XYZ file of C-alpha atoms in Angstrom:
519
model
C 29.731 1.741 19.888
C 30.662 -1.542 18.191
C 28.230 -4.460 18.377
C 29.485 -7.785 17.010
C 26.702 -10.106 15.827
C 27.702 -13.762 16.046
C 26.701 -15.412 12.758
C 28.471 -18.744 13.346
C 32.019 -20.015 12.892
C 34.808 -19.790 10.338
C 36.711 -22.729 8.853
C 39.199 -22.481 11.722
C 36.476 -22.638 14.357
C 36.701 -18.965 15.315
C 33.538 -16.872 15.720
C 32.249 -15.316 12.488
C 31.122 -11.874 13.544
C 29.305 -9.051 11.777
C 29.838 -5.419 12.785
C 26.246 -4.224 13.221
C 27.075 -0.518 13.240
C 29.068 -0.882 10.013
C 26.218 -2.864 8.468
C 23.820 0.037 9.047
C 25.989 2.142 6.744
C 26.939 -0.422 4.102
C 23.970 -2.826 3.611
C 24.051 -6.588 2.938
C 23.243 -8.891 0.017
C 22.638 -12.633 0.543
C 22.532 -14.953 -2.458
C 22.001 -18.691 -2.729
C 19.888 -21.223 -4.556
C 16.753 -22.627 -2.935
C 17.726 -24.753 0.057
C 21.116 -23.114 0.576
C 20.111 -21.646 3.955
C 19.317 -17.998 3.144
C 16.268 -17.798 5.393
C 18.195 -19.539 8.163
C 20.956 -16.923 7.814
C 18.473 -14.038 7.933
C 16.821 -15.527 11.007
C 20.186 -15.886 12.768
C 21.066 -12.265 11.965
C 17.668 -10.961 13.083
C 17.681 -12.961 16.323
C 21.189 -11.915 17.314
C 20.590 -8.225 16.553
C 17.001 -7.933 17.839
C 18.085 -6.376 21.160
C 20.306 -3.784 19.488
C 18.440 -2.329 16.520
C 14.884 -1.816 15.300
C 13.910 -4.298 12.578
C 11.360 -4.712 9.809
C 11.030 -7.934 7.806
C 9.350 -8.073 4.388
C 8.104 -11.667 4.551
C 6.423 -13.023 1.377
C 5.838 -16.537 2.787
C 4.989 -15.846 6.439
C 8.124 -17.647 7.665
C 9.314 -14.947 10.060
C 6.123 -14.339 12.064
C 7.559 -16.685 14.716
C 9.899 -13.844 15.722
C 6.896 -12.194 17.367
C 6.580 -14.751 20.171
C 10.274 -14.855 21.089
C 11.470 -11.329 20.324
C 8.320 -9.204 20.460
C 8.028 -8.273 16.785
C 4.633 -6.901 15.769
C 3.077 -8.859 12.881
C 1.519 -6.526 10.303
C -1.060 -8.242 8.095
C -0.495 -6.760 4.640
C -4.114 -7.313 3.577
C -4.789 -3.579 3.867
C -5.015 -0.584 1.581
C -1.772 1.106 0.470
C -2.690 4.249 2.421
C -3.163 2.224 5.605
C 0.194 0.484 5.174
C 1.907 3.832 4.612
C 0.400 5.300 7.792
C 1.307 2.164 9.770
C 4.900 2.346 8.505
C 5.237 5.956 9.632
C 3.968 5.086 13.108
C 6.402 2.156 13.231
C 9.302 4.538 12.728
C 7.886 6.995 15.228
C 7.513 4.402 18.003
C 10.575 2.326 17.020
C 8.700 -0.978 16.852
C 10.216 -4.075 15.265
C 7.730 -5.632 12.832
C 7.152 -8.434 10.338
C 5.126 -7.485 7.244
C 3.256 -10.739 6.531
C 2.490 -10.984 2.802
C 1.482 -14.646 2.856
C -1.583 -15.543 0.805
C -1.559 -12.405 -1.356
C -1.234 -12.372 -5.111
C 2.286 -11.581 -6.359
C 1.281 -8.185 -7.765
C -0.539 -7.287 -4.563
C 2.569 -8.281 -2.603
C 4.623 -5.910 -4.741
C 2.222 -3.009 -4.222
C 1.899 -3.640 -0.474
C 5.656 -3.838 0.063
C 6.124 -0.657 -1.983
C 3.573 1.247 0.115
C 5.143 -0.046 3.336
C 8.729 0.776 2.316
C 7.699 4.211 1.061
C 6.063 4.901 4.417
C 9.299 3.986 6.215
C 11.311 6.071 3.764
C 9.079 9.164 3.957
C 8.889 9.316 7.756
C 9.553 12.653 9.468
C 13.205 13.538 9.940
C 12.748 13.448 13.707
C 12.030 9.696 13.430
C 15.045 8.679 11.340
C 16.249 6.138 13.889
C 18.549 3.282 12.765
C 16.513 0.419 11.358
C 17.366 -2.913 9.741
C 15.106 -3.788 6.772
C 15.319 -7.482 5.821
C 13.717 -8.455 2.514
C 13.448 -12.179 1.820
C 13.133 -13.255 -1.832
C 14.139 -9.744 -2.908
C 14.006 -10.666 -6.618
C 10.212 -10.735 -6.283
C 10.193 -7.043 -5.301
C 13.095 -5.812 -7.457
C 12.949 -7.932 -10.631
C 15.675 -7.421 -13.207
C 13.193 -7.599 -16.097
C 9.506 -7.030 -16.624
C 7.614 -10.291 -16.689
C 4.107 -11.506 -16.047
C 3.351 -8.669 -13.612
C 1.978 -5.307 -14.646
C 4.481 -2.577 -15.411
C 2.918 -0.269 -12.813
C 3.359 -2.810 -10.015
C 6.947 -3.514 -11.071
C 7.842 0.171 -11.162
C 6.301 0.872 -7.769
C 8.043 -2.055 -6.091
C 11.378 -1.511 -7.829
C 11.301 2.196 -6.994
C 10.740 1.469 -3.301
C 13.557 -1.097 -3.227
C 15.891 1.293 -5.032
C 15.131 4.031 -2.518
C 15.857 1.594 0.313
C 19.227 0.522 -1.041
C 20.391 3.785 -2.660
C 19.023 6.538 -0.419
C 17.973 4.746 2.745
C 21.266 5.198 4.626
C 20.728 8.901 5.333
C 17.311 8.047 6.751
C 18.708 5.333 9.005
C 17.436 2.447 6.849
C 19.844 -0.440 6.231
C 18.726 -2.948 3.612
C 19.451 -6.658 4.057
C 18.208 -8.414 0.922
C 18.231 -12.126 0.101
C 17.699 -13.612 -3.350
C 17.867 -17.013 -5.013
C 19.553 -15.718 -8.151
C 21.531 -12.546 -8.756
C 20.471 -12.665 -12.415
C 16.832 -12.157 -11.310
C 17.654 -9.145 -9.091
C 17.790 -5.615 -10.503
C 21.419 -4.549 -10.854
C 20.968 -1.063 -9.403
C 19.563 -2.664 -6.228
C 22.256 -5.331 -5.874
C 25.077 -2.911 -6.670
C 24.378 -0.727 -3.617
C 25.304 -3.480 -1.150
C 28.869 -3.443 0.186
C 28.630 -6.683 2.204
C 27.997 -10.080 0.650
C 27.176 -13.577 1.847
C 27.206 -15.982 -1.086
C 25.776 -19.473 -0.672
C 25.468 -22.527 -2.884
C 24.982 -21.622 -6.556
C 24.923 -23.862 -9.633
C 24.197 -21.708 -12.690
C 27.273 -20.285 -14.416
C 25.837 -16.776 -14.811
C 25.048 -16.539 -11.086
C 28.414 -17.964 -10.080
C 30.191 -15.447 -12.296
C 28.242 -12.503 -10.895
C 28.904 -13.714 -7.354
C 32.601 -14.073 -8.115
C 32.710 -10.572 -9.636
C 31.092 -9.084 -6.520
C 33.601 -10.872 -4.277
C 36.599 -10.052 -6.474
C 37.308 -13.723 -7.262
C 38.523 -15.176 -10.562
C 36.500 -17.560 -12.702
C 38.214 -20.677 -11.406
C 37.536 -19.697 -7.806
C 33.861 -19.257 -8.664
C 33.525 -23.022 -9.002
C 33.683 -23.324 -5.211
C 30.110 -22.005 -4.933
C 28.869 -25.340 -6.334
C 30.535 -27.225 -3.476
C 29.122 -25.218 -0.576
C 26.933 -27.170 1.830
C 23.628 -25.956 3.215
C 24.242 -23.204 5.766
C 27.734 -22.381 4.419
C 28.459 -18.998 2.852
C 31.405 -16.970 1.613
C 31.509 -13.591 3.391
C 33.050 -10.330 2.209
C 32.574 -6.696 3.122
C 33.560 -4.004 5.630
C 31.086 -5.375 8.189
C 32.277 -8.976 7.695
C 35.779 -9.498 6.335
C 38.270 -7.670 4.121
C 38.953 -10.894 2.215
C 36.535 -13.648 1.100
C 35.996 -15.832 4.164
C 33.985 -19.098 4.320
C 31.651 -19.259 7.333
C 29.093 -21.683 8.667
C 25.882 -20.188 10.074
C 25.062 -21.184 13.637
C 21.757 -22.492 15.034
C 18.646 -20.374 15.538
C 16.157 -20.165 18.405
C 12.957 -19.813 16.369
C 11.666 -21.838 13.453
C 9.800 -20.928 10.307
C 6.520 -22.409 9.223
C 8.089 -24.139 6.225
C 11.217 -26.087 7.134
C 13.276 -28.405 4.983
C 11.194 -31.261 3.554
C 11.942 -34.633 5.165
C 10.964 -38.147 4.171
C 8.301 -39.994 6.112
C 6.802 -43.475 5.641
C 3.588 -43.861 3.671
C 0.437 -45.003 5.526
C -0.027 -48.766 5.757
C -3.603 -48.679 4.492
C -4.774 -51.571 2.268
C -5.578 -50.717 -1.324
C -9.325 -51.477 -0.948
C -9.593 -49.219 2.094
C -7.666 -46.470 0.311
C -10.079 -46.672 -2.631
C -13.016 -46.240 -0.251
C -11.349 -43.186 1.310
C -10.757 -41.610 -2.091
C -13.958 -42.417 -4.007
C -16.649 -42.530 -1.289
C -18.359 -39.196 -0.736
C -18.435 -38.011 2.865
C -21.391 -36.378 4.559
C -19.611 -33.043 4.208
C -19.293 -33.574 0.437
C -22.999 -34.459 0.169
C -23.983 -31.386 2.148
C -21.837 -29.214 -0.149
C -23.534 -30.727 -3.215
C -26.977 -29.999 -1.763
C -26.013 -26.403 -1.109
C -24.741 -26.103 -4.681
C -28.051 -27.353 -6.069
C -30.088 -25.012 -3.860
C -27.909 -22.001 -4.663
C -26.312 -22.455 -8.083
C -24.345 -19.225 -7.841
C -22.766 -20.066 -4.500
C -19.994 -22.039 -6.192
C -19.367 -19.322 -8.771
C -18.965 -16.481 -6.309
C -15.719 -17.676 -4.723
C -14.164 -18.182 -8.150
C -15.166 -14.705 -9.249
C -13.867 -13.236 -6.036
C -10.632 -15.202 -6.280
C -10.100 -13.976 -9.817
C -10.708 -10.425 -8.700
C -8.101 -10.850 -5.974
C -5.642 -12.300 -8.500
C -5.887 -9.289 -10.791
C -6.718 -6.676 -8.182
C -3.599 -4.584 -8.646
C -3.808 -4.629 -12.439
C -7.423 -3.524 -12.302
C -6.664 -0.817 -9.772
C -3.929 0.691 -11.925
C -5.062 0.044 -15.513
C -8.841 0.095 -15.367
C -8.919 3.877 -14.877
C -6.942 4.678 -18.021
C -8.682 2.127 -20.239
C -12.145 2.011 -18.686
C -14.848 1.333 -21.304
C -18.027 3.339 -21.387
C -20.857 2.314 -19.133
C -22.803 0.913 -22.081
C -19.888 -1.371 -22.999
C -19.544 -2.914 -19.561
C -21.175 -6.197 -18.677
C -23.916 -6.086 -16.120
C -22.326 -6.573 -12.687
C -23.073 -9.790 -10.862
C -25.232 -8.857 -7.916
C -25.521 -11.824 -5.566
C -25.064 -9.736 -2.439
C -27.757 -10.656 0.102
C -27.642 -7.167 1.599
C -30.302 -4.652 0.707
C -29.464 -1.601 -1.461
C -29.683 0.568 1.656
C -27.171 -1.620 3.482
C -24.776 -1.571 0.524
C -25.112 2.206 0.254
C -24.336 2.521 3.957
C -21.255 0.342 3.491
C -20.066 2.570 0.634
C -20.708 5.679 2.765
C -18.593 4.172 5.534
C -15.761 3.471 3.072
C -15.775 7.064 1.812
C -15.842 8.420 5.361
C -12.863 6.249 6.319
C -10.889 7.196 3.202
C -11.440 10.937 3.608
C -10.304 10.883 7.233
C -6.797 11.036 5.780
C -6.020 14.798 5.512
C -4.033 14.163 2.327
C -6.929 12.402 0.605
C -8.279 15.655 -0.828
C -5.135 16.162 -2.873
C -4.348 12.605 -3.994
C -5.017 11.676 -7.652
C -8.384 10.107 -8.370
C -6.870 6.856 -9.778
C -4.900 6.347 -6.554
C -8.005 6.950 -4.447
C -9.952 4.578 -6.676
C -7.320 1.927 -5.999
C -7.852 2.347 -2.246
C -11.617 2.339 -2.758
C -11.629 -0.959 -4.672
C -9.429 -2.550 -2.014
C -11.902 -1.481 0.678
C -14.793 -2.822 -1.428
C -13.054 -6.156 -1.885
C -12.532 -6.459 1.865
C -16.219 -5.661 2.481
C -17.320 -7.942 -0.419
C -18.968 -5.136 -2.364
C -19.404 -5.605 -6.104
C -21.531 -4.073 -8.805
C -22.655 -0.524 -9.482
C -21.278 0.769 -6.177
C -17.718 0.081 -7.378
C -18.080 1.560 -10.870
C -15.450 4.164 -11.794
C -17.970 6.746 -12.956
C -20.035 6.321 -9.805
C -16.862 6.586 -7.743
C -15.905 9.916 -9.344
C -19.343 11.377 -8.650
C -19.359 10.160 -5.060
C -15.818 11.399 -4.507
C -16.617 14.899 -5.757
C -19.613 15.073 -3.441
C -17.706 13.625 -0.487
C -14.838 16.075 -0.969
C -17.355 18.914 -0.963
C -19.054 17.543 2.144
C -22.486 17.078 0.573
C -24.718 14.061 0.070
C -27.229 13.127 -2.614
C -30.347 14.758 -1.167
C -32.828 13.734 -3.856
C -36.032 13.952 -1.819
C -36.300 17.709 -2.471
C -37.598 18.380 -6.002
C -35.797 21.717 -6.244
C -32.573 20.149 -5.025
C -32.985 17.376 -7.595
C -33.147 20.036 -10.312
C -29.836 21.439 -9.073
C -28.346 17.938 -9.152
C -29.522 17.520 -12.751
C -27.915 20.834 -13.784
C -24.668 19.752 -12.139
C -24.429 16.950 -14.699
C -23.506 19.598 -17.333
C -20.190 20.145 -15.523
C -17.112 17.912 -15.610
C -17.302 15.244 -12.923
C -14.506 16.772 -10.824
C -16.395 20.107 -10.686
C -19.798 18.722 -9.773
C -18.976 18.425 -6.091
C -17.828 22.076 -5.963
C -21.087 23.190 -7.573
C -23.101 21.139 -5.084
C -21.061 22.637 -2.245
C -22.009 26.132 -3.427
C -25.652 25.081 -3.890
C -25.874 23.730 -0.361
C -24.373 26.906 1.100
C -26.813 29.020 -0.933
C -29.839 26.910 0.029
C -28.896 27.123 3.707
C -28.208 30.867 3.370
C -24.712 30.296 4.692
C -21.626 32.297 3.795
C -19.970 31.532 0.481
C -17.088 29.067 0.895
C -13.634 30.612 0.626
C -11.378 30.054 -2.373
C -9.213 27.593 -0.436
C -12.252 25.499 0.538
C -13.449 25.379 -3.078
C -9.978 24.391 -4.272
C -9.746 21.661 -1.643
C -13.113 20.258 -2.735
C -11.725 20.174 -6.271
C -8.547 18.422 -5.095
C -6.128 21.341 -5.414
C -3.876 23.234 -3.003
C -4.118 26.506 -4.957
C -6.760 29.067 -3.858
C -6.642 30.558 -7.353
C -8.183 27.310 -8.570
C -11.260 28.154 -6.463
C -11.618 31.537 -8.191
C -11.267 29.877 -11.587
C -14.049 27.411 -10.741
C -16.418 30.259 -9.846
C -15.729 32.104 -13.094
C -16.073 28.879 -15.092
C -19.521 28.143 -13.614
C -20.641 31.764 -13.970
C -19.693 31.819 -17.669
C -21.899 28.773 -18.238
C -24.840 30.365 -16.471
C -24.978 27.928 -13.557
C -24.310 30.550 -10.883
C -24.171 34.293 -10.406
C -21.274 35.760 -8.468
C -21.279 39.281 -7.025
C -19.087 41.099 -4.523
C -19.830 43.933 -2.097
C -17.588 46.969 -1.630
C -15.469 45.023 0.884
C -14.849 42.235 -1.613
C -17.139 39.742 0.145
C -18.689 37.342 -2.327
C -22.361 36.449 -2.801
C -23.204 33.469 -5.008
C -26.655 32.702 -6.373
C -27.771 29.443 -7.970
C -29.393 30.007 -11.358
C -32.998 28.829 -11.589
C -33.575 29.129 -7.819
C -33.814 31.901 -5.272
C -30.936 30.436 -3.315
C -28.167 32.899 -2.404
C -25.299 32.848 0.022
C -25.263 35.555 2.665
C -22.647 38.171 3.383
C -20.342 37.460 6.320
C -21.047 39.194 9.585
C -18.661 42.146 9.829
C -17.466 42.958 13.326
C -17.037 46.698 13.770
C -14.392 48.142 16.023
C -15.186 51.002 18.468
C -14.452 53.740 15.915
C -16.679 52.128 13.282
C -19.505 51.719 15.796
C -19.236 55.403 16.802
C -19.380 56.511 13.176
C -22.372 54.239 12.553
C -24.257 55.713 15.553
C -23.428 59.264 14.432
C -24.671 58.527 10.913
C -27.898 57.115 12.357
C -28.507 60.243 14.474
C -27.928 62.487 11.460
C -30.342 60.393 9.429
C -33.028 60.852 12.078
C -32.486 64.642 11.994
């Protein structure tokens, strides 16, 4: 089935059409300096193809959210954890919803990490949900930079890897990338090179003109024409557009972005004296703000601290784990939270419960989980000791094992103190065994112990038992059936043997043995 998307008109006045089915197999690259009409072109393409194919728009400036009202796109606020964005992306593919990922207001590094998580979720969807989908990425050089710059290397790698997967391997999964950039020199070459269709707009720099001419198969002299293109005019080439370079003019659109072209407007006709009063005279709102600042000196500092944390959130999430200083070297956390310690602890408990609802959470690396945890804490405005890396590791090991810090019991507190002799990732497993022994429950199976440790391998559970037994923290015995009994050293706590269900023959033998014993 061939669907022709009307992009506008050619120089001769004929319709300039794009073969949508061919585009899904060959991808599209749009290039043009700021103000050349790239966003207008993307909007025209998305509007004209909205009824034919599922769409997702990576929108760094919030310009495309207006598609929701006219064409039913779902707006996804990117201010979420990476795990949440990945799950949302998988459900989007499952239910074939057209969406706009709104990244407006986020720090550049956070935008890169959020887009990477979202694209990876689309890419890793189940094979049964590999439906055709158009992925439009505006300002693609932000997500696939040609060189490392002011952003962290981890954020750049994550974002570039997701964009490379989209353009290089997305076709087999039904994903067709449509990427727009201001400068080809800023865009990673392995991302740009995978596009087979091109729409080149107005360009002034020689290096960008030459790259555009090379992609279109034009000589150096012909490249000069890119300087003369008007806003909304592009040169098209590709199997979905034209076999030869063809100038086209993009047609009108039905929706509008939040940020249009700047236009001149007259200045206000306010006299100079009146303007001075407006500028220099404090309003009642200003006076009230000053009074609040005097009454609560820290109230003005908190937003700045929080803003700084948001600005470096991704760098902290990825680098703080590897280079975390010791607890004694850290500055005392600023604790201006009006909530009580019990309320903050309850908030942290809720975060852990929400994180561990994901069945894959038990096997994800601790630094990745810590990244999700800090994002949750930032959203709930939690700071201080609750967000410390060491505290997080201890809480995670306990949460994975399904135990809580029950410190009211003196004997239990002694067990908690002995657990401190183990590596942090093993403490939760030890507490899991201690709880089962105290409750006289059956000893957890090897797979359960391994899962609490964060491993898929049951043999890891057996290793943990032998490791703790060698250090005298537990005793481990087995009956003649191989059932395990674990005791906690220093207490009389022991797990019980599992209840063995006898079949009819076993029950008959047991009754016969009992009669013989009675004589």
